[in-house]
PDB file of C-alpha atoms in Angstrom:
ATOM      1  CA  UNK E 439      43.172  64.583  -1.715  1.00  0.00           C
ATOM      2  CA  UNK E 440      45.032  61.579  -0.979  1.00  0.00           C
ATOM      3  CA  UNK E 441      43.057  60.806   2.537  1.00  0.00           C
ATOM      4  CA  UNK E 442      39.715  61.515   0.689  1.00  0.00           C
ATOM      5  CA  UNK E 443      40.405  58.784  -1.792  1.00  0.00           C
ATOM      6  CA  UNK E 444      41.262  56.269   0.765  1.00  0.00           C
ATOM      7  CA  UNK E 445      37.898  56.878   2.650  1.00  0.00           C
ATOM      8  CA  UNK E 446      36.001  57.073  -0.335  1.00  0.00           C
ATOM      9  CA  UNK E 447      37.942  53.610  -1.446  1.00  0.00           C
ATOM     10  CA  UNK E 448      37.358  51.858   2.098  1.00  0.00           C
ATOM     11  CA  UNK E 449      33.891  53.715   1.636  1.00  0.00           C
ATOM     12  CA  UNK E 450      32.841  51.888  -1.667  1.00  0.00           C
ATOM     13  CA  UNK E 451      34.958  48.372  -0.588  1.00  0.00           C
ATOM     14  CA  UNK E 452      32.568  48.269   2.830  1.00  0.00           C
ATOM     15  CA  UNK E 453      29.160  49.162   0.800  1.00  0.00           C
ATOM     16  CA  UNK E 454      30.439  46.304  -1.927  1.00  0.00           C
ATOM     17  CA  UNK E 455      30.418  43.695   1.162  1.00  0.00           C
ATOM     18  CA  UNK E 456      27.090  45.160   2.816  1.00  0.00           C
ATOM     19  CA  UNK E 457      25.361  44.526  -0.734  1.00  0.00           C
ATOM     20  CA  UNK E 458      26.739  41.505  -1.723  1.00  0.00           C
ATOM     21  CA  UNK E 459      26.204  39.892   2.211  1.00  0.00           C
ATOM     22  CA  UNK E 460      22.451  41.212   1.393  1.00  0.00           C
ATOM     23  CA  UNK E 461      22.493  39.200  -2.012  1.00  0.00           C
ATOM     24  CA  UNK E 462      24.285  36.292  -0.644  1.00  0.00           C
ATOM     25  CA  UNK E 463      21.592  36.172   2.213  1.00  0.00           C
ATOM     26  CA  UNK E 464      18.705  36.361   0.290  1.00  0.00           C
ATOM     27  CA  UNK E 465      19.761  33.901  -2.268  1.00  0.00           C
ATOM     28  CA  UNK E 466      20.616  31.773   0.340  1.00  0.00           C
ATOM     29  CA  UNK E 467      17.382  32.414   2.270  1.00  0.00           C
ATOM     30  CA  UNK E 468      15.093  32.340  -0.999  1.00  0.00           C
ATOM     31  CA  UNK E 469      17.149  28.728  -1.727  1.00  0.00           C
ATOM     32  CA  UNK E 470      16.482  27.468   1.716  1.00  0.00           C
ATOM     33  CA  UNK E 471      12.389  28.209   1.681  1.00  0.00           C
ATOM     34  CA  UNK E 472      12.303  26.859  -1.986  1.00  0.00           C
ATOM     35  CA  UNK E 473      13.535  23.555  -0.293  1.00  0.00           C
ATOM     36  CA  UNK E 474      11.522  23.728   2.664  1.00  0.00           C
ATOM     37  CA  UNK E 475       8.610  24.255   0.513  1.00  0.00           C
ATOM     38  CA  UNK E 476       9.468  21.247  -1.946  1.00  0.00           C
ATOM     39  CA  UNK E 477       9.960  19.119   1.352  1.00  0.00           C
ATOM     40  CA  UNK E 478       6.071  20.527   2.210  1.00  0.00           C
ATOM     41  CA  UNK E 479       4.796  19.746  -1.182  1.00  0.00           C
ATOM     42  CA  UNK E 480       6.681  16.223  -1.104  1.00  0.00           C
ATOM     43  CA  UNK E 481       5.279  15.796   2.455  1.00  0.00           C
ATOM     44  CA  UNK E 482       1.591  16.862   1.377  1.00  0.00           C
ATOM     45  CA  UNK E 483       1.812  14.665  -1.990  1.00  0.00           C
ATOM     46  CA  UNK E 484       2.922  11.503   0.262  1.00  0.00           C
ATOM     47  CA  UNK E 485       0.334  12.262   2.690  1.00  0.00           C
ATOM     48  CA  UNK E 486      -2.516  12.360   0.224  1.00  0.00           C
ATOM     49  CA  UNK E 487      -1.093   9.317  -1.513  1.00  0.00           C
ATOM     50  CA  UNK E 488      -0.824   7.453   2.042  1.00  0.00           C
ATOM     51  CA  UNK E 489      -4.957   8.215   2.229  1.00  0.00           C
ATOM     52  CA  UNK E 490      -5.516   7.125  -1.361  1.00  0.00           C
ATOM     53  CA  UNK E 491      -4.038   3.587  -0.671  1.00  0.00           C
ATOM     54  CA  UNK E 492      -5.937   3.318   2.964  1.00  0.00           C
ATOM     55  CA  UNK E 493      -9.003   4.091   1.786  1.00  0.00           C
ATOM     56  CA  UNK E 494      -8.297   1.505  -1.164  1.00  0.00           C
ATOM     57  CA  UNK E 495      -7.352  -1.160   1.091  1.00  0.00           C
ATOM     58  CA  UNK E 496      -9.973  -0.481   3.361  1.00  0.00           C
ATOM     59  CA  UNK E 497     -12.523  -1.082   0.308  1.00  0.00           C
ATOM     60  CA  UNK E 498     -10.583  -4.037  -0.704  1.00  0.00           C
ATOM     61  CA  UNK E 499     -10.999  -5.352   3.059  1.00  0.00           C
ATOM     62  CA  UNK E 500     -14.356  -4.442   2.869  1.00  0.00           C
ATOM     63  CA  UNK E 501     -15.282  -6.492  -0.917  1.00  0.00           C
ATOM     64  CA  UNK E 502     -13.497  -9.170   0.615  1.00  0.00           C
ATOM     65  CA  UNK E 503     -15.327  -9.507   3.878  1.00  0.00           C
ATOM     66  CA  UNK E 504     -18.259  -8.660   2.343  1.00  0.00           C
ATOM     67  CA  UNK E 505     -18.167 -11.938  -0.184  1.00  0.00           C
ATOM     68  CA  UNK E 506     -17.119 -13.898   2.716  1.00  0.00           C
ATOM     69  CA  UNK E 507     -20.319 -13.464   4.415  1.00  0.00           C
ATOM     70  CA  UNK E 508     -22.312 -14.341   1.667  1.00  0.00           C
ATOM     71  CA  UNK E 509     -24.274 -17.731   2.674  1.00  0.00           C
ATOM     72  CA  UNK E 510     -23.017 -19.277  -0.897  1.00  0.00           C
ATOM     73  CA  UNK E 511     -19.330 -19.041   0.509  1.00  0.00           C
ATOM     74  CA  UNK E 512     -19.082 -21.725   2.828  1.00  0.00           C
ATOM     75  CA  UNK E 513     -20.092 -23.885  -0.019  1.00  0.00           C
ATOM     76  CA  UNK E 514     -16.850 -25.735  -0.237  1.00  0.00           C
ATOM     77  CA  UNK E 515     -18.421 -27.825  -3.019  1.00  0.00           C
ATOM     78  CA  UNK E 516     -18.591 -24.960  -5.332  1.00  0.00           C
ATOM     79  CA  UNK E 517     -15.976 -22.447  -4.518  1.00  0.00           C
ATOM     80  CA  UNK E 518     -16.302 -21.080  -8.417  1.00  0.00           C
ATOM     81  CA  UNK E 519     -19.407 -19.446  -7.321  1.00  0.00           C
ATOM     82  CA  UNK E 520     -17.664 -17.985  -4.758  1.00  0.00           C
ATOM     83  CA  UNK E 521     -14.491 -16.600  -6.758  1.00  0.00           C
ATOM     84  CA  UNK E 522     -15.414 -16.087 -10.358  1.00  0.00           C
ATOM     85  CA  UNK E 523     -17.986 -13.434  -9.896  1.00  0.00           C
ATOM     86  CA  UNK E 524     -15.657 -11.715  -7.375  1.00  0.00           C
ATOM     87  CA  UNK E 525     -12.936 -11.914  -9.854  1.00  0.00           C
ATOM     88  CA  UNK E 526     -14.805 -10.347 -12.384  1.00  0.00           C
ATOM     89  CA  UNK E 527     -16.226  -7.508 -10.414  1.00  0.00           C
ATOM     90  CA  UNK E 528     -12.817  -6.445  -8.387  1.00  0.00           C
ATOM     91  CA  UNK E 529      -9.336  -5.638  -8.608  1.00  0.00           C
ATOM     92  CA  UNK E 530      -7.810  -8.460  -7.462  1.00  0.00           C
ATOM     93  CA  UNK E 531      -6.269 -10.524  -9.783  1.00  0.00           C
ATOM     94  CA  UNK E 532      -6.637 -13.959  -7.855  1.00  0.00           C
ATOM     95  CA  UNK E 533      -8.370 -15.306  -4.750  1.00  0.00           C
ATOM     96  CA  UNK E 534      -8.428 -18.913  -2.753  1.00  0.00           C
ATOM     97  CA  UNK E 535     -11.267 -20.812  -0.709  1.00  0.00           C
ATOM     98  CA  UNK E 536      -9.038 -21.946   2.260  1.00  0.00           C
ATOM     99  CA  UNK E 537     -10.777 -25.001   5.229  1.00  0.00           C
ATOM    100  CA  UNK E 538     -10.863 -23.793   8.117  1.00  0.00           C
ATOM    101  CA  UNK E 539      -7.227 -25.341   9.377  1.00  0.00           C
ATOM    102  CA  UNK E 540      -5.852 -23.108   6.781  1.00  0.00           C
ATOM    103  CA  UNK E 541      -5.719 -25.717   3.998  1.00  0.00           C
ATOM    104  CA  UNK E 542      -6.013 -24.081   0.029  1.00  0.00           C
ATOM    105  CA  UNK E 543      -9.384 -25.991  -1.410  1.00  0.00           C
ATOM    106  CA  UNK E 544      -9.484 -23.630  -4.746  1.00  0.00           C
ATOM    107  CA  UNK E 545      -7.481 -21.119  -6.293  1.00  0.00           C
ATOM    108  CA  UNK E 546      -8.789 -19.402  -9.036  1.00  0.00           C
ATOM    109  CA  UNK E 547      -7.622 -16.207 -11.158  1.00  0.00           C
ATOM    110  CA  UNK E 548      -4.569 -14.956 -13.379  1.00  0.00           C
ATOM    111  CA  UNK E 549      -2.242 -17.446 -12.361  1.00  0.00           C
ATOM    112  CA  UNK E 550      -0.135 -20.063 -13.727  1.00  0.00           C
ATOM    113  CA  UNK E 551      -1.447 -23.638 -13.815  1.00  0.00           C
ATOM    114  CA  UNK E 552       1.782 -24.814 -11.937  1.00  0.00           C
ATOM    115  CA  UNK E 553       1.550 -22.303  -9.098  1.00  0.00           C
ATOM    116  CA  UNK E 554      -2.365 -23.227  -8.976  1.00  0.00           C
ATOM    117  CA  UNK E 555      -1.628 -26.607  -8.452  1.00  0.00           C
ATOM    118  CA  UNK E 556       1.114 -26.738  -5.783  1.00  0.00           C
ATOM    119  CA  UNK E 557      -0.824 -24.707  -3.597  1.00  0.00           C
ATOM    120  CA  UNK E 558      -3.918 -26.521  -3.950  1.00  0.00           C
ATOM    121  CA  UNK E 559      -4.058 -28.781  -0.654  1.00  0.00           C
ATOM    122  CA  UNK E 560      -1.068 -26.808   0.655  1.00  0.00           C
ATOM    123  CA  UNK E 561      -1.920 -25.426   4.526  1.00  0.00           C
ATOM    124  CA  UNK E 562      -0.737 -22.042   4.836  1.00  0.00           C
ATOM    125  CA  UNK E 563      -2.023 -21.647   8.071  1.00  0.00           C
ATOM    126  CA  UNK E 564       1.446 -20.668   9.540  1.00  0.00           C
ATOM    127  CA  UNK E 565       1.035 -17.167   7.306  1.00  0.00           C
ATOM    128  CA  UNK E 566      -0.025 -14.150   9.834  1.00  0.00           C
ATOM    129  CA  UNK E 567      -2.641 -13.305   7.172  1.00  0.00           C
ATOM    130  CA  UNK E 568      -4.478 -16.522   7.139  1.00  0.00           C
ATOM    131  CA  UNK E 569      -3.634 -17.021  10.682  1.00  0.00           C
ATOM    132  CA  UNK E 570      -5.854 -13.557  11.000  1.00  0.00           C
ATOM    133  CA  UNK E 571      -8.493 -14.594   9.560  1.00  0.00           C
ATOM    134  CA  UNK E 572      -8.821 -18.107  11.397  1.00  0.00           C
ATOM    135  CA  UNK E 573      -9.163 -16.434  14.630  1.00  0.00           C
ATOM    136  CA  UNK E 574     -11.834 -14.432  12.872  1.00  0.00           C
ATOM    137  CA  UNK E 575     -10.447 -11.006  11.595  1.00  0.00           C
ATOM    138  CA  UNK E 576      -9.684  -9.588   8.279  1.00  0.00           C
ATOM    139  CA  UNK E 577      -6.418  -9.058   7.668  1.00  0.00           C
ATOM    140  CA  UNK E 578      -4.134  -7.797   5.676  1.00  0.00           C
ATOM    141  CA  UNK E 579      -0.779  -9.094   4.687  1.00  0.00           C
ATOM    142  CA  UNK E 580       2.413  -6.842   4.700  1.00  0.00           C
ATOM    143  CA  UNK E 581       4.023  -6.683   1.274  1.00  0.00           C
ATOM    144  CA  UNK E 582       4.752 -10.024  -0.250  1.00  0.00           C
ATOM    145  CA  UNK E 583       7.694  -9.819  -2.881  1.00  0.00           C
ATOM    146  CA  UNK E 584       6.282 -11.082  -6.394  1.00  0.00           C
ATOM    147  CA  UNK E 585       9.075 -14.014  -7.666  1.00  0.00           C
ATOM    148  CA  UNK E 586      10.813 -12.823 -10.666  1.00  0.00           C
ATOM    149  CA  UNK E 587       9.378  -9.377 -11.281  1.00  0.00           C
ATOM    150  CA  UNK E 588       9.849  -6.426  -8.519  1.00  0.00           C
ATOM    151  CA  UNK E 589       6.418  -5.913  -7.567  1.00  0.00           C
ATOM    152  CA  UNK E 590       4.459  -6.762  -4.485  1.00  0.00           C
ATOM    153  CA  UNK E 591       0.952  -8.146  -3.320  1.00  0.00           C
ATOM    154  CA  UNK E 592      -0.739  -7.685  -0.678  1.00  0.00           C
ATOM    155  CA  UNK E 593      -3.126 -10.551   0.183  1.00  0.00           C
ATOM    156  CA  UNK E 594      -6.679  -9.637   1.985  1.00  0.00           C
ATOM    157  CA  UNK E 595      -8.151 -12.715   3.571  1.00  0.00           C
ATOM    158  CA  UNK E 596     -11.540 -12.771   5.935  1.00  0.00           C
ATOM    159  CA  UNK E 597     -13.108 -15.597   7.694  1.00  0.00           C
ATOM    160  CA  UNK E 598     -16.278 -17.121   6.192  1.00  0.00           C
ATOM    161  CA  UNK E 599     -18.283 -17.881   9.261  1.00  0.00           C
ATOM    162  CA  UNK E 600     -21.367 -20.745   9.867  1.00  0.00           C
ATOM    163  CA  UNK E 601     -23.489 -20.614  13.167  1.00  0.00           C
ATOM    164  CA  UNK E 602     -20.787 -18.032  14.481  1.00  0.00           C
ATOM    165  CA  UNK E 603     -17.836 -20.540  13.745  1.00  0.00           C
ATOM    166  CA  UNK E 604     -15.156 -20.101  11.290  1.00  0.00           C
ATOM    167  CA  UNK E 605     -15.506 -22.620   8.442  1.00  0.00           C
ATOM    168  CA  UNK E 606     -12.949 -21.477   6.703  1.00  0.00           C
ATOM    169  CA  UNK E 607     -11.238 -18.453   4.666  1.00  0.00           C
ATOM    170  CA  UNK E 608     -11.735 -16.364   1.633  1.00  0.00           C
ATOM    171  CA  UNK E 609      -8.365 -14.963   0.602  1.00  0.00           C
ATOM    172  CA  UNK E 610      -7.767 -12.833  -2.742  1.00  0.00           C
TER     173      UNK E 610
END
């Protein structure tokens, strides 16, 4: 009787770690593809999000191009024409007329008076954006930090061209 018991003891003790290693596996295994699916959804998600924004940007590279090489744009006189109808039919909150040298003629859009002012005259032609778009591309800027607030902007800027030459920038 005595030997029986013991068996039957070591018997039950062995089956109690077979199961609960076959639990503890399989929670561990079912944890481990619950993350590795969350990674795939977070992966997927960012992905999709990734195309949203290029294909904005892309359209937003495309409006602004595509105002640039309107005839009425290298009418420095008048750079309203230019801007306000753009403003009002886009996205973009703001957008400048620059000369050719990189020099701001207008600025127009939701944007203090003071800020308007200073950069009115200003040359800018040292940022890679505008320098883009001198030398005839598109561009568009990297993230610029917004002062005082924790957002960011990117700028689009394309060259207006006359007879093949640049004659200066539209920037928004």
């Amino acid at each position: 009787g005595m030997k029986l018991r013991t068996t039957l003891a070591v018997v039950l003790l062995v089956i109690t770690l077979v199961v609960g290693g076959i639990v503890y596996g399989s929670f561990e295994f079912t944890k481990q593809s619950a993350i590795e699916r969350g990674q795939q959804n977070v992966d997927e998600t960012a992905a999709t999000v990734a195309d949203q924004i290029e294909t904005d940007l892309n359209e937003r590279r495309d409006r602004v191009g595509f105002v640039a090489s309107q005839p009425t744009a290298s009418d420095f006189d008048d750079t309203a024409r230019t801007i306000d109808p753009f403003l009002e039919n886009s996205r973009f909150y703001a957008a400048q007329v620059l000369s050719a040298n990189g020099t701001v003629i207008d600025f127009r859009g939701d944007v203090a008076d003071s800020v308007r002012e200073s950069a009115v005259g200003t040359n800018i032609a040292n940022e890679s954006y505008i320098r883009g778009a001198i030398e005839g591309q598109t561009t568009i800027s990297e993230p610029i930090p917004v002062e005082g607030d924790d957002g960011h902007i990117l700028v689009v800027s394309a060259p207006i061209f006359e007879n093949e030459t640049v004659s200066g920038i539209f920037s928004a």
